[in-house]
Coordinates of C-alpha atoms in Angstrom, one line a residue:
Chain A
M1 CA -14.2 100.5 -136.3
I2 CA -13.8 104.0 -137.4
E3 CA -15.9 106.1 -139.7
A4 CA -14.0 107.2 -142.7
S5 CA -14.8 109.5 -145.5
T6 CA -15.3 107.9 -148.9
D7 CA -12.0 109.4 -150.1
A8 CA -10.1 107.0 -147.9
L9 CA -12.0 104.1 -149.2
L10 CA -10.9 104.6 -152.8
P11 CA -8.3 102.1 -153.6
S12 CA -5.1 103.4 -154.9
P13 CA -4.8 103.1 -158.7
G14 CA -3.6 99.7 -159.7
S15 CA -4.5 98.0 -156.5
R16 CA -6.5 94.8 -156.4
V17 CA -9.3 95.9 -154.3
R18 CA -12.6 94.2 -155.2
P19 CA -15.8 96.0 -154.5
V20 CA -17.5 94.4 -151.6
R21 CA -21.3 94.1 -151.6
D22 CA -22.3 93.8 -148.0
P23 CA -24.1 96.1 -145.6
F24 CA -20.9 96.8 -143.7
H25 CA -19.1 97.8 -146.8
G26 CA -17.3 101.0 -146.1
D27 CA -16.6 100.2 -142.5
L28 CA -12.8 100.2 -142.0
L29 CA -11.0 98.4 -139.3
E30 CA -8.0 99.9 -137.7
V31 CA -5.4 97.3 -136.6
S32 CA -2.5 98.2 -134.5
M33 CA 0.3 95.9 -135.4
G34 CA 3.2 96.0 -132.9
P35 CA 5.1 97.3 -131.1
H36 CA 5.4 93.8 -129.6
H37 CA 4.7 91.9 -132.8
P38 CA 7.6 89.7 -133.7
S39 CA 7.4 90.4 -137.4
T40 CA 8.0 94.1 -137.0
H41 CA 11.7 93.4 -136.2
G42 CA 11.7 95.3 -132.9
V43 CA 9.5 97.8 -131.2
F44 CA 7.9 99.2 -134.3
R45 CA 4.2 99.7 -134.7
M46 CA 2.1 99.8 -137.9
V47 CA -1.4 101.2 -137.6
A48 CA -3.0 99.6 -140.6
T49 CA -6.5 100.6 -141.7
L50 CA -8.1 97.6 -143.4
D51 CA -10.9 97.3 -145.8
G52 CA -11.7 93.7 -145.5
E53 CA -8.1 92.3 -145.7
T54 CA -6.8 95.1 -147.8
I55 CA -4.7 97.9 -146.4
V56 CA -6.0 101.3 -147.3
R57 CA -3.9 103.3 -145.0
L58 CA -0.8 102.5 -143.0
K59 CA 0.8 104.7 -140.4
P60 CA 4.3 103.7 -139.2
V61 CA 4.7 104.7 -135.5
F62 CA 8.1 104.6 -134.0
G63 CA 10.1 106.1 -131.2
Y64 CA 9.7 103.3 -128.6
L65 CA 13.4 102.8 -128.6
H66 CA 14.4 106.4 -128.6
R67 CA 17.3 107.0 -126.3
N68 CA 18.6 110.4 -127.1
H69 CA 21.6 109.3 -129.1
E70 CA 22.2 112.7 -130.8
K71 CA 21.8 114.7 -127.6
L72 CA 24.1 112.3 -125.8
G73 CA 26.6 112.8 -128.6
E74 CA 26.5 116.5 -128.0
S75 CA 27.0 116.2 -124.2
T76 CA 30.0 113.8 -124.3
T77 CA 33.4 114.0 -125.9
Y78 CA 34.1 112.8 -129.5
L79 CA 35.6 109.6 -128.3
A80 CA 32.8 108.7 -125.9
S81 CA 30.3 108.7 -128.8
M82 CA 32.2 105.9 -130.6
P83 CA 30.8 103.0 -128.5
Y84 CA 27.3 104.5 -128.8
T85 CA 27.4 104.3 -132.6
D86 CA 27.6 100.5 -132.2
R87 CA 24.2 100.6 -130.7
L88 CA 22.6 102.4 -133.6
D89 CA 22.3 99.6 -136.1
Y90 CA 23.5 96.8 -133.9
L91 CA 24.0 94.4 -136.8
C92 CA 26.4 96.7 -138.5
S93 CA 28.5 98.2 -135.8
M94 CA 31.7 98.2 -137.9
T95 CA 30.2 100.3 -140.6
N96 CA 28.7 102.7 -138.1
N97 CA 32.1 103.0 -136.5
W98 CA 33.6 103.8 -139.8
A99 CA 31.1 106.5 -140.8
Y100 CA 31.6 108.2 -137.4
A101 CA 35.4 107.9 -137.6
L102 CA 35.3 109.3 -141.1
A103 CA 33.3 112.3 -140.0
V104 CA 35.7 113.1 -137.1
E105 CA 38.8 112.5 -139.2
R106 CA 37.5 115.0 -141.8
L107 CA 36.8 117.4 -139.0
I108 CA 40.3 117.3 -137.5
G109 CA 42.2 116.5 -140.7
Q110 CA 43.5 113.2 -139.5
P111 CA 45.1 110.8 -142.0
V112 CA 44.6 107.1 -141.8
P113 CA 47.4 104.6 -142.4
E114 CA 47.1 102.3 -145.4
R115 CA 46.8 99.1 -143.4
A116 CA 43.9 100.5 -141.4
E117 CA 42.1 101.5 -144.6
Y118 CA 42.4 97.9 -145.8
V119 CA 41.2 96.6 -142.5
R120 CA 38.2 98.9 -142.7
V121 CA 37.3 97.7 -146.1
I122 CA 37.5 94.1 -145.0
L123 CA 35.4 94.7 -142.0
A124 CA 32.8 96.8 -143.9
E125 CA 32.4 94.0 -146.5
L126 CA 32.2 91.4 -143.8
T127 CA 29.5 93.5 -142.2
R128 CA 27.7 93.6 -145.6
L129 CA 27.7 89.9 -145.8
L130 CA 26.5 89.6 -142.2
N131 CA 23.7 92.1 -142.7
H132 CA 22.4 90.7 -146.0
T133 CA 22.6 87.2 -144.7
C134 CA 20.5 88.1 -141.7
L135 CA 18.1 90.0 -143.9
A136 CA 17.5 87.0 -146.2
G137 CA 17.0 84.7 -143.2
F138 CA 14.5 87.1 -141.6
L139 CA 12.7 87.7 -144.9
L140 CA 12.1 84.0 -145.1
Q141 CA 11.0 83.9 -141.6
D142 CA 8.5 86.7 -142.4
C143 CA 7.2 84.6 -145.4
G144 CA 6.4 81.9 -142.9
A145 CA 9.4 79.6 -143.4
S146 CA 9.7 79.3 -139.7
G147 CA 13.2 78.8 -138.4
T148 CA 15.0 76.7 -140.9
P149 CA 16.4 79.3 -143.4
L150 CA 17.0 81.7 -140.5
M151 CA 19.1 79.1 -138.7
Y152 CA 21.1 78.5 -141.9
A153 CA 21.7 82.2 -142.2
F154 CA 22.6 82.6 -138.5
R155 CA 25.0 79.7 -138.7
E156 CA 27.0 81.7 -141.3
R157 CA 26.6 84.9 -139.5
E158 CA 28.1 83.3 -136.4
K159 CA 31.4 82.7 -138.3
I160 CA 31.7 86.4 -139.1
L161 CA 30.7 87.3 -135.5
D162 CA 33.5 85.0 -134.3
L163 CA 35.9 87.0 -136.4
F164 CA 34.7 90.2 -134.9
E165 CA 34.9 88.8 -131.4
S166 CA 38.4 87.6 -131.8
L167 CA 39.5 91.0 -133.3
S168 CA 37.6 93.5 -131.2
G169 CA 36.5 91.6 -128.1
S170 CA 32.8 91.8 -128.7
R171 CA 30.6 90.1 -131.2
M172 CA 28.2 92.9 -131.9
M173 CA 29.3 96.0 -129.9
C174 CA 32.7 96.1 -131.6
N175 CA 33.8 99.7 -130.8
Y176 CA 36.8 98.9 -132.9
Q177 CA 37.7 101.9 -135.0
R178 CA 39.3 105.1 -133.8
F179 CA 40.1 108.5 -135.3
G180 CA 43.2 107.8 -137.3
G181 CA 43.0 104.0 -137.6
C182 CA 41.8 101.0 -135.8
R183 CA 42.3 99.8 -132.2
V184 CA 43.9 96.5 -132.5
D185 CA 46.1 95.1 -135.3
P186 CA 44.6 92.0 -136.8
G187 CA 47.4 89.4 -136.9
A188 CA 48.2 87.0 -139.6
H189 CA 46.0 84.4 -137.9
W190 CA 43.0 86.6 -138.0
L191 CA 43.5 87.5 -141.7
A192 CA 43.9 83.8 -142.5
A193 CA 40.6 83.1 -140.7
A194 CA 38.9 85.9 -142.5
S195 CA 40.2 84.4 -145.8
R196 CA 38.7 81.0 -144.9
V197 CA 35.3 82.6 -144.1
T198 CA 35.4 84.5 -147.4
E199 CA 36.3 81.4 -149.4
G200 CA 33.6 79.4 -147.8
Y201 CA 30.9 82.0 -148.3
G202 CA 30.3 81.4 -152.0
R203 CA 29.4 77.8 -151.2
F204 CA 27.0 78.9 -148.6
L205 CA 25.4 81.4 -151.0
D206 CA 25.0 78.7 -153.6
E207 CA 23.2 76.5 -151.1
F208 CA 21.1 79.3 -149.8
E209 CA 20.0 80.2 -153.3
A210 CA 19.2 76.6 -154.1
L211 CA 16.9 76.7 -151.2
L212 CA 15.2 80.0 -152.0
T213 CA 15.8 81.7 -155.3
G214 CA 14.0 79.3 -157.5
N215 CA 11.5 78.4 -154.9
E216 CA 7.9 78.7 -156.2
I217 CA 6.4 79.7 -152.9
M218 CA 9.0 82.3 -152.4
M219 CA 8.4 83.7 -155.9
A220 CA 4.7 83.7 -155.5
R221 CA 4.9 85.6 -152.2
T222 CA 7.4 88.2 -153.3
Q223 CA 7.2 88.9 -157.0
G224 CA 5.2 92.0 -157.8
V225 CA 4.7 92.7 -154.1
G226 CA 5.4 96.3 -153.0
P227 CA 7.0 97.7 -156.1
L228 CA 9.0 100.9 -155.6
S229 CA 9.3 103.2 -158.5
A230 CA 12.7 104.8 -159.1
K231 CA 11.0 108.2 -159.1
L232 CA 9.5 107.8 -155.6
A233 CA 12.7 106.2 -154.3
V234 CA 14.7 109.2 -155.4
A235 CA 12.1 111.7 -154.2
A236 CA 12.0 110.1 -150.7
G237 CA 15.7 109.9 -150.3
V238 CA 15.8 106.2 -150.2
T239 CA 19.4 104.8 -150.4
G240 CA 21.2 101.5 -150.4
P241 CA 19.9 98.2 -151.8
M242 CA 16.3 99.6 -151.8
L243 CA 17.2 102.3 -154.2
R244 CA 19.3 100.0 -156.4
A245 CA 16.6 97.5 -156.5
A246 CA 14.4 100.2 -158.0
G247 CA 17.0 100.6 -160.8
V248 CA 18.9 103.7 -159.7
A249 CA 22.7 103.2 -160.0
Y250 CA 23.8 105.0 -156.9
D251 CA 26.4 103.4 -154.7
I252 CA 28.4 105.7 -152.4
R253 CA 31.4 103.4 -152.7
K254 CA 31.5 104.4 -156.4
V255 CA 30.1 108.0 -156.1
D256 CA 32.3 109.2 -153.2
G257 CA 35.1 106.7 -153.5
Y258 CA 35.8 107.1 -149.8
G259 CA 38.6 105.2 -148.2
I260 CA 40.4 103.1 -150.7
Y261 CA 37.3 101.8 -152.6
P262 CA 38.5 103.3 -156.0
R263 CA 41.2 100.6 -156.0
F264 CA 38.7 97.8 -156.0
N265 CA 37.0 96.6 -159.1
F266 CA 33.4 95.6 -158.4
R267 CA 30.1 95.9 -160.1
V268 CA 26.9 97.5 -158.7
P269 CA 24.0 95.2 -159.2
L270 CA 20.7 96.8 -160.1
G271 CA 17.1 95.7 -159.9
E272 CA 14.5 96.1 -162.6
H273 CA 11.1 96.0 -160.9
G274 CA 11.8 97.3 -157.5
D275 CA 9.6 94.7 -155.9
T276 CA 10.3 92.5 -152.9
Y277 CA 11.9 89.8 -154.9
D278 CA 14.2 92.3 -156.5
R279 CA 15.2 93.6 -153.2
Y280 CA 16.0 90.1 -151.9
M281 CA 17.9 89.2 -155.1
L282 CA 19.8 92.4 -155.1
R283 CA 21.2 91.6 -151.7
I284 CA 22.3 88.1 -152.8
L285 CA 24.1 89.7 -155.7
E286 CA 25.7 92.3 -153.5
M287 CA 27.0 89.6 -151.3
R288 CA 28.5 87.9 -154.4
E289 CA 30.2 91.2 -155.3
S290 CA 31.5 91.6 -151.8
I291 CA 33.5 88.3 -151.9
P292 CA 35.9 89.5 -154.6
I293 CA 36.4 92.8 -152.8
L294 CA 37.3 90.8 -149.6
R295 CA 39.6 88.5 -151.6
Q296 CA 41.5 91.4 -153.1
A297 CA 41.7 93.3 -149.8
L298 CA 43.0 90.3 -148.0
A299 CA 45.6 89.6 -150.6
E300 CA 46.8 93.2 -150.9
I301 CA 46.8 94.3 -147.3
P302 CA 50.2 95.9 -146.5
A303 CA 52.2 95.7 -143.4
G304 CA 52.5 98.8 -141.3
P305 CA 51.0 100.6 -138.4
I306 CA 47.2 100.3 -137.8
M307 CA 47.0 103.6 -136.0
D308 CA 48.4 106.9 -137.1
P309 CA 51.2 107.4 -134.5
K310 CA 50.3 111.1 -134.2
A311 CA 46.6 110.4 -133.7
R312 CA 45.2 111.5 -130.3
L313 CA 42.8 109.4 -128.4
R314 CA 41.4 111.9 -125.9
G315 CA 41.4 115.6 -125.5
L316 CA 40.2 116.3 -129.0
R317 CA 39.4 120.0 -129.6
P318 CA 38.6 120.4 -133.3
K319 CA 38.7 123.9 -134.7
A320 CA 35.3 125.4 -135.3
G321 CA 33.8 123.9 -138.4
E322 CA 31.6 121.2 -139.7
S323 CA 32.0 117.9 -141.5
Y324 CA 29.9 115.1 -142.9
G325 CA 31.2 111.6 -143.1
R326 CA 29.1 109.1 -145.1
I327 CA 29.7 105.6 -146.2
E328 CA 27.7 103.0 -148.0
G329 CA 26.4 100.9 -145.2
P330 CA 24.7 97.6 -145.8
K331 CA 21.3 99.4 -145.4
G332 CA 22.1 102.5 -147.2
E333 CA 23.8 105.8 -146.7
I334 CA 24.9 106.0 -143.1
G335 CA 26.2 109.5 -142.3
F336 CA 27.3 111.5 -139.4
Y337 CA 27.2 115.3 -139.5
L338 CA 29.3 117.1 -136.9
V339 CA 29.6 120.8 -136.0
S340 CA 32.4 121.8 -133.8
D341 CA 32.6 125.1 -131.9
G342 CA 36.1 124.4 -130.6
T343 CA 35.1 122.7 -127.4
P344 CA 35.7 119.1 -126.5
N345 CA 32.1 118.2 -127.3
P346 CA 30.5 118.5 -130.7
Y347 CA 28.1 121.4 -130.9
R348 CA 25.8 119.4 -133.2
Y349 CA 25.9 115.7 -133.7
R350 CA 23.5 114.4 -136.3
V351 CA 23.0 110.9 -137.6
R352 CA 21.6 110.2 -141.0
P353 CA 20.1 106.8 -140.5
P354 CA 19.3 104.7 -143.6
S355 CA 16.8 102.6 -141.8
L356 CA 14.5 105.5 -140.9
I357 CA 14.6 107.2 -144.3
N358 CA 14.0 103.9 -146.1
L359 CA 11.0 103.3 -143.8
T360 CA 9.2 106.5 -144.7
I361 CA 7.8 105.0 -147.9
L362 CA 6.4 102.0 -146.2
E363 CA 2.8 103.1 -146.7
D364 CA 3.3 103.6 -150.5
L365 CA 4.6 100.1 -150.8
C366 CA 1.8 98.5 -148.7
L367 CA -1.3 100.2 -150.1
G368 CA -3.7 97.7 -151.7
R369 CA -1.9 94.7 -150.2
T370 CA -2.8 92.5 -147.3
I371 CA -1.3 92.4 -143.8
A372 CA 0.7 89.3 -144.7
D373 CA 2.3 91.2 -147.6
A374 CA 3.0 94.2 -145.4
V375 CA 5.1 91.9 -143.2
I376 CA 7.2 90.8 -146.1
I377 CA 7.6 94.3 -147.5
L378 CA 8.7 95.5 -144.1
G379 CA 11.2 92.6 -144.0
S380 CA 12.6 93.6 -147.4
V381 CA 13.0 97.3 -146.4
D382 CA 15.6 96.1 -143.8
I383 CA 15.2 98.1 -140.7
V384 CA 16.9 97.9 -137.4
L385 CA 14.9 99.8 -134.7
G386 CA 18.0 100.8 -132.9
E387 CA 18.8 103.0 -135.8
V388 CA 15.2 104.1 -136.7
D389 CA 14.6 105.5 -133.2
R390 CA 18.2 106.4 -132.1
Chain B
M1 CA 8.4 72.6 -164.2
L2 CA 6.4 73.8 -161.3
G3 CA 7.7 72.4 -158.1
T4 CA 11.3 71.8 -159.1
G5 CA 12.4 74.8 -157.0
L6 CA 10.7 73.3 -154.0
I7 CA 12.3 69.9 -154.5
K8 CA 15.7 71.6 -154.9
G9 CA 15.1 73.4 -151.6
L10 CA 14.0 70.3 -149.8
M11 CA 17.2 68.6 -151.0
V12 CA 19.2 71.4 -149.2
T13 CA 17.2 70.8 -146.1
A14 CA 17.8 67.1 -146.3
K15 CA 21.5 67.6 -146.8
N16 CA 21.6 69.8 -143.7
L17 CA 19.7 67.3 -141.7
A18 CA 22.0 64.4 -142.7
G19 CA 25.0 66.6 -142.3
S20 CA 24.2 67.6 -138.8
F21 CA 24.9 64.0 -137.7
H22 CA 28.5 63.9 -138.9
D23 CA 29.7 67.3 -140.1
P24 CA 30.7 69.8 -137.4
E25 CA 30.3 72.6 -140.1
R26 CA 26.6 71.9 -140.1
L27 CA 26.0 71.3 -136.4
V28 CA 27.5 74.3 -134.7
T29 CA 25.5 74.3 -131.5
T30 CA 27.3 73.9 -128.1
E31 CA 25.4 72.7 -125.1
Y32 CA 26.3 75.7 -123.1
P33 CA 26.6 75.0 -119.4
E34 CA 28.2 71.6 -120.0
Q35 CA 30.3 72.5 -123.0
R36 CA 32.1 75.8 -123.2
T37 CA 33.7 77.5 -126.2
V38 CA 37.2 78.9 -125.7
L39 CA 36.9 82.6 -125.4
P40 CA 39.2 84.5 -127.7
Q41 CA 42.1 86.4 -126.0
N42 CA 40.6 89.7 -126.9
Y43 CA 37.3 89.0 -125.5
R44 CA 36.3 91.7 -123.0
N45 CA 33.6 92.1 -120.4
F46 CA 33.7 94.5 -117.5
P47 CA 36.8 96.1 -116.2
F48 CA 38.9 95.1 -113.2
L49 CA 41.8 96.8 -111.3
V50 CA 45.2 95.3 -111.5
T51 CA 47.2 94.7 -108.3
E52 CA 50.8 93.9 -108.3
N53 CA 50.8 91.6 -105.3
A54 CA 48.1 89.0 -104.8
E55 CA 48.8 88.8 -101.0
D56 CA 48.1 92.5 -100.5
P57 CA 45.5 93.4 -103.1
M58 CA 44.6 96.7 -101.5
G59 CA 48.1 97.9 -100.9
T60 CA 49.4 97.4 -104.4
L61 CA 46.8 98.7 -106.7
R62 CA 48.4 100.3 -109.8
C63 CA 45.7 102.9 -109.8
V64 CA 46.8 106.3 -108.7
A65 CA 43.3 107.9 -108.7
C66 CA 44.1 110.3 -111.6
Q67 CA 40.3 110.1 -112.5
I68 CA 40.9 110.1 -116.3
C69 CA 38.8 107.0 -116.7
E70 CA 36.0 108.5 -114.6
K71 CA 36.0 111.5 -116.9
E72 CA 36.1 109.6 -120.2
C73 CA 33.7 106.8 -119.3
P74 CA 30.8 107.2 -121.8
P75 CA 28.0 106.0 -119.5
Q76 CA 29.7 107.5 -116.4
C77 CA 29.7 104.4 -114.3
I78 CA 33.0 104.9 -112.5
Y79 CA 33.2 106.8 -109.2
I80 CA 36.6 107.6 -107.6
E81 CA 37.7 109.4 -104.5
K82 CA 41.3 110.3 -104.1
S83 CA 43.1 109.4 -100.9
K84 CA 44.3 112.1 -98.5
D85 CA 47.7 110.4 -97.9
K86 CA 50.2 108.7 -100.1
K87 CA 51.4 105.1 -100.3
A88 CA 54.5 103.6 -101.9
D89 CA 53.6 101.9 -105.2
A90 CA 55.4 98.8 -106.6
A91 CA 58.3 100.9 -107.7
G92 CA 58.6 102.4 -104.3
K93 CA 57.4 105.9 -105.3
M94 CA 54.9 107.6 -103.1
Q95 CA 51.5 107.9 -104.9
I96 CA 48.0 108.9 -104.2
Y97 CA 45.7 105.9 -104.2
P98 CA 42.0 105.5 -104.7
A99 CA 40.2 105.7 -101.4
V100 CA 37.0 104.8 -103.2
F101 CA 36.8 103.1 -106.6
D102 CA 33.3 102.0 -107.5
I103 CA 32.1 100.7 -110.9
D104 CA 28.4 100.2 -111.4
I105 CA 28.5 97.3 -113.8
S106 CA 24.8 97.4 -114.3
V107 CA 25.6 100.6 -116.2
C108 CA 29.0 99.6 -117.7
M109 CA 28.8 98.7 -121.4
S110 CA 32.3 97.1 -121.6
C111 CA 33.4 99.5 -124.2
Q112 CA 37.1 99.4 -123.1
I113 CA 37.6 103.2 -123.2
C114 CA 38.7 103.3 -119.6
V115 CA 41.4 100.7 -120.5
E116 CA 42.6 102.7 -123.5
V117 CA 42.8 106.0 -121.7
C118 CA 44.5 104.7 -118.5
P119 CA 48.2 105.9 -118.6
F120 CA 49.2 103.5 -115.7
D121 CA 47.9 100.2 -117.1
A122 CA 45.9 100.0 -113.9
I123 CA 42.5 99.0 -115.3
K124 CA 42.0 96.1 -117.7
M125 CA 39.2 94.2 -119.2
D126 CA 37.9 91.1 -117.5
Q127 CA 36.3 88.1 -119.1
V128 CA 33.6 87.3 -116.6
F129 CA 30.0 86.9 -117.8
E130 CA 28.4 84.6 -115.3
I131 CA 27.7 87.2 -112.7
A132 CA 24.0 87.3 -112.6
T133 CA 22.6 88.2 -109.2
A134 CA 19.2 88.6 -107.6
D135 CA 20.5 91.7 -105.8
R136 CA 19.9 94.4 -108.4
F137 CA 21.5 97.4 -106.7
T138 CA 24.4 96.6 -104.4
G139 CA 25.1 93.3 -106.1
L140 CA 26.2 95.0 -109.2
L141 CA 27.9 98.0 -107.7
L142 CA 31.5 96.7 -107.4
D143 CA 33.9 98.4 -105.0
R144 CA 37.6 98.5 -104.9
G145 CA 37.9 95.2 -103.1
Q146 CA 35.7 93.3 -105.5
L147 CA 37.3 95.0 -108.5
S148 CA 41.0 94.3 -107.7
K149 CA 42.5 91.2 -109.2
P150 CA 46.2 90.2 -109.3
N151 CA 48.4 90.7 -112.2
S152 CA 48.8 86.9 -112.5
Y153 CA 45.1 86.8 -113.4
F154 CA 45.6 89.4 -116.1
H155 CA 48.4 87.1 -117.4
Q156 CA 46.0 84.2 -117.4
I157 CA 43.3 85.9 -119.4
H158 CA 45.2 88.2 -121.8
P159 CA 48.7 86.6 -122.0
T160 CA 49.9 88.7 -124.9
D161 CA 48.7 92.0 -123.6
A162 CA 50.0 91.3 -120.1
A163 CA 53.4 90.4 -121.3
E164 CA 53.6 93.6 -123.3
V165 CA 52.4 95.7 -120.4
D166 CA 54.8 94.0 -118.0
G167 CA 57.7 94.6 -120.4
R168 CA 56.8 98.2 -120.8
L169 CA 56.4 98.8 -117.0
A170 CA 59.7 97.0 -116.3
A171 CA 61.4 99.2 -118.8
E172 CA 59.8 102.3 -117.4
R173 CA 60.9 101.3 -113.9
K174 CA 64.4 100.5 -115.0
A175 CA 64.6 103.9 -116.7
A176 CA 63.3 105.6 -113.6
A177 CA 65.7 103.7 -111.4
E178 CA 68.6 104.6 -113.7
K179 CA 67.5 108.2 -113.8
A180 CA 67.3 108.3 -110.0
K181 CA 70.7 106.6 -109.7
A182 CA 72.1 109.1 -112.2
A183 CA 70.5 112.0 -110.3
A184 CA 71.9 110.6 -107.0
A185 CA 75.3 110.2 -108.5
A186 CA 75.2 113.7 -109.9
A187 CA 74.1 115.0 -106.5
A188 CA 76.9 113.1 -104.8
A189 CA 79.4 114.4 -107.3
K190 CA 78.2 117.9 -106.8
A191 CA 78.3 117.5 -103.1
A192 CA 81.8 116.1 -103.4
A193 CA 82.8 118.9 -105.7
S194 CA 81.5 121.5 -103.3
T195 CA 83.2 119.9 -100.3
A196 CA 86.4 119.6 -102.3
S197 CA 86.2 123.2 -103.5
A198 CA 85.4 124.6 -100.0
P199 CA 88.9 125.2 -98.5
S200 CA 87.7 125.2 -95.0
P201 CA 89.7 123.6 -92.2
V202 CA 86.7 123.3 -90.0
K203 CA 85.0 121.0 -92.5
A204 CA 85.8 117.9 -90.6
P205 CA 84.1 118.4 -87.3
P206 CA 80.5 118.8 -88.4
P207 CA 80.1 115.2 -89.6
V208 CA 81.1 114.1 -86.2
S209 CA 78.9 116.5 -84.3
A210 CA 76.0 116.4 -86.7
P211 CA 74.6 112.9 -86.2
P212 CA 73.4 113.3 -82.6
P213 CA 71.1 116.2 -83.2
A214 CA 69.9 114.6 -86.4
T215 CA 68.8 111.6 -84.4
A216 CA 67.2 113.8 -81.8
V217 CA 65.3 116.0 -84.3
P218 CA 65.1 114.4 -87.7
A219 CA 65.2 117.0 -90.4
I220 CA 63.9 114.5 -92.9
P221 CA 61.3 112.2 -91.5
P222 CA 61.9 108.5 -92.2
P223 CA 59.6 107.1 -94.8
V224 CA 56.2 106.9 -93.2
S225 CA 55.0 103.4 -93.2
P226 CA 52.1 103.1 -95.4
P227 CA 48.8 103.3 -93.5
P228 CA 47.4 99.9 -92.8
P229 CA 45.4 98.8 -95.8
P230 CA 41.7 99.5 -95.1
S231 CA 40.0 96.3 -94.2
P232 CA 38.0 95.0 -97.2
P233 CA 34.4 96.1 -97.0
P234 CA 32.1 93.6 -95.5
Q235 CA 31.0 91.2 -98.1
P236 CA 27.3 90.6 -98.1

């Protein structure tokens, strides 16, 4: 129990707080949720101040998984940071690799062969499928649909992880991309297997949507919950599906056109209400847009080297300067900012993590809702604590 | 109508339940210790040192203790000490060898960077994963003896890679042998030319008289036999 001033008691405008007529009215209860709570997706803690069952204040507390990623990056060589980027957002190691490789390639002016660019697009879109599938499964888990939808999602995810394993040697810690290309050439067998997964994915999505999209319980739990306005989203620097669910058309694949994305014809789905249901639906639609991109990339991939023959693996000493490489990761803009002072180690190594920046608005989304809703809202924000804490 | 979405969802669940009895697409679980999936060839977990000869693992390590992997290892889990003497490698060339080569695999994150930077194809990725031990410190600190595995093992786990590496090494050795032969031939030709051009009548005696002192005081020592391979460290 804490004593609070009356200001804190005032519900935010539009919230559904009913006046409570009891002698204890005005007493707020502070609940610490996490860091060991399973629904916080890792070691994340929410300090929620409750009036009855309504959240009147919510403080996200993180840092439990902090492991000095940026400082480590400054004390090791450029190559040695590559495997550490896998451990940022451990669901999307391939896109993390790409963003870092892009930053270093811009710093040293390293071209990338055509085949490697196609492989990167294929891997990035597979990662998007993987991440969004996981998110949908976990969101349902948070709603209370214990196990079943999550297992269906994980069954599909396993197919993509098998692809990653046979290509890079590891399911999640891929460490696959290098400055100037990729490490291993995917053979014809691998590309055929990737095609099979791509073709089968639409069917899985149909089935998954039959299970969920029209489900009345799902709609009752998510529609109108945690709406995010476009204005707040832009002001807070939110990116990725969160921002697009709020109705802002901003996709770095379109805006920057990095890699070979301008060659692909795809649509950017947009949400209307910015609520939890929109955020779920937007991810389903993004997956549906990823499938044609994959199909086109798998059909058009040219033969050739996977690594630039002039690329150097070790002993990089970029000229003094700075670079920023950003890509549209499944969670938002993942970027790496590097400053070189001409030594083998970067002078500054900075990560722009989408999970952390999307998480900053959690309180705005949760005010006036119950704890059970906060769990779903957190699930729809899509965080991975490895990236939030770094 | 309210509830149709629920019924549709339950149909999906029913389909999955029924499918799990006959459709391998819907029942993907493997009962791990009894059933095992086939690991892909690229699968990597923990490095090992390649030896040329399975009978003499310590004597024929490809590693020449250049310490590049030690320097590049991101979590710094490799520790190498160079030898003071030299040993003949598989190609017969005298090389420094690692007197100490330790990898702390409780720190190793199997990133494969040591493999990529090794110019001698001496360190490769293993595929072991059932190495749990109750001994937390020494049990996971692998030394040279525990790390070295024969080339045939490398062929067994990564056939494509191993064939490519062997082909490349054989080509390198052939080129080196040819170069040495060419150098020897050139030296011989030069020597012959110098003997031919030297119009000295007293040229003939030295070969006759030279051998005895040479045997007495060898100007060039015969190849030192490699020091006996250090006995493998006592296994706990």
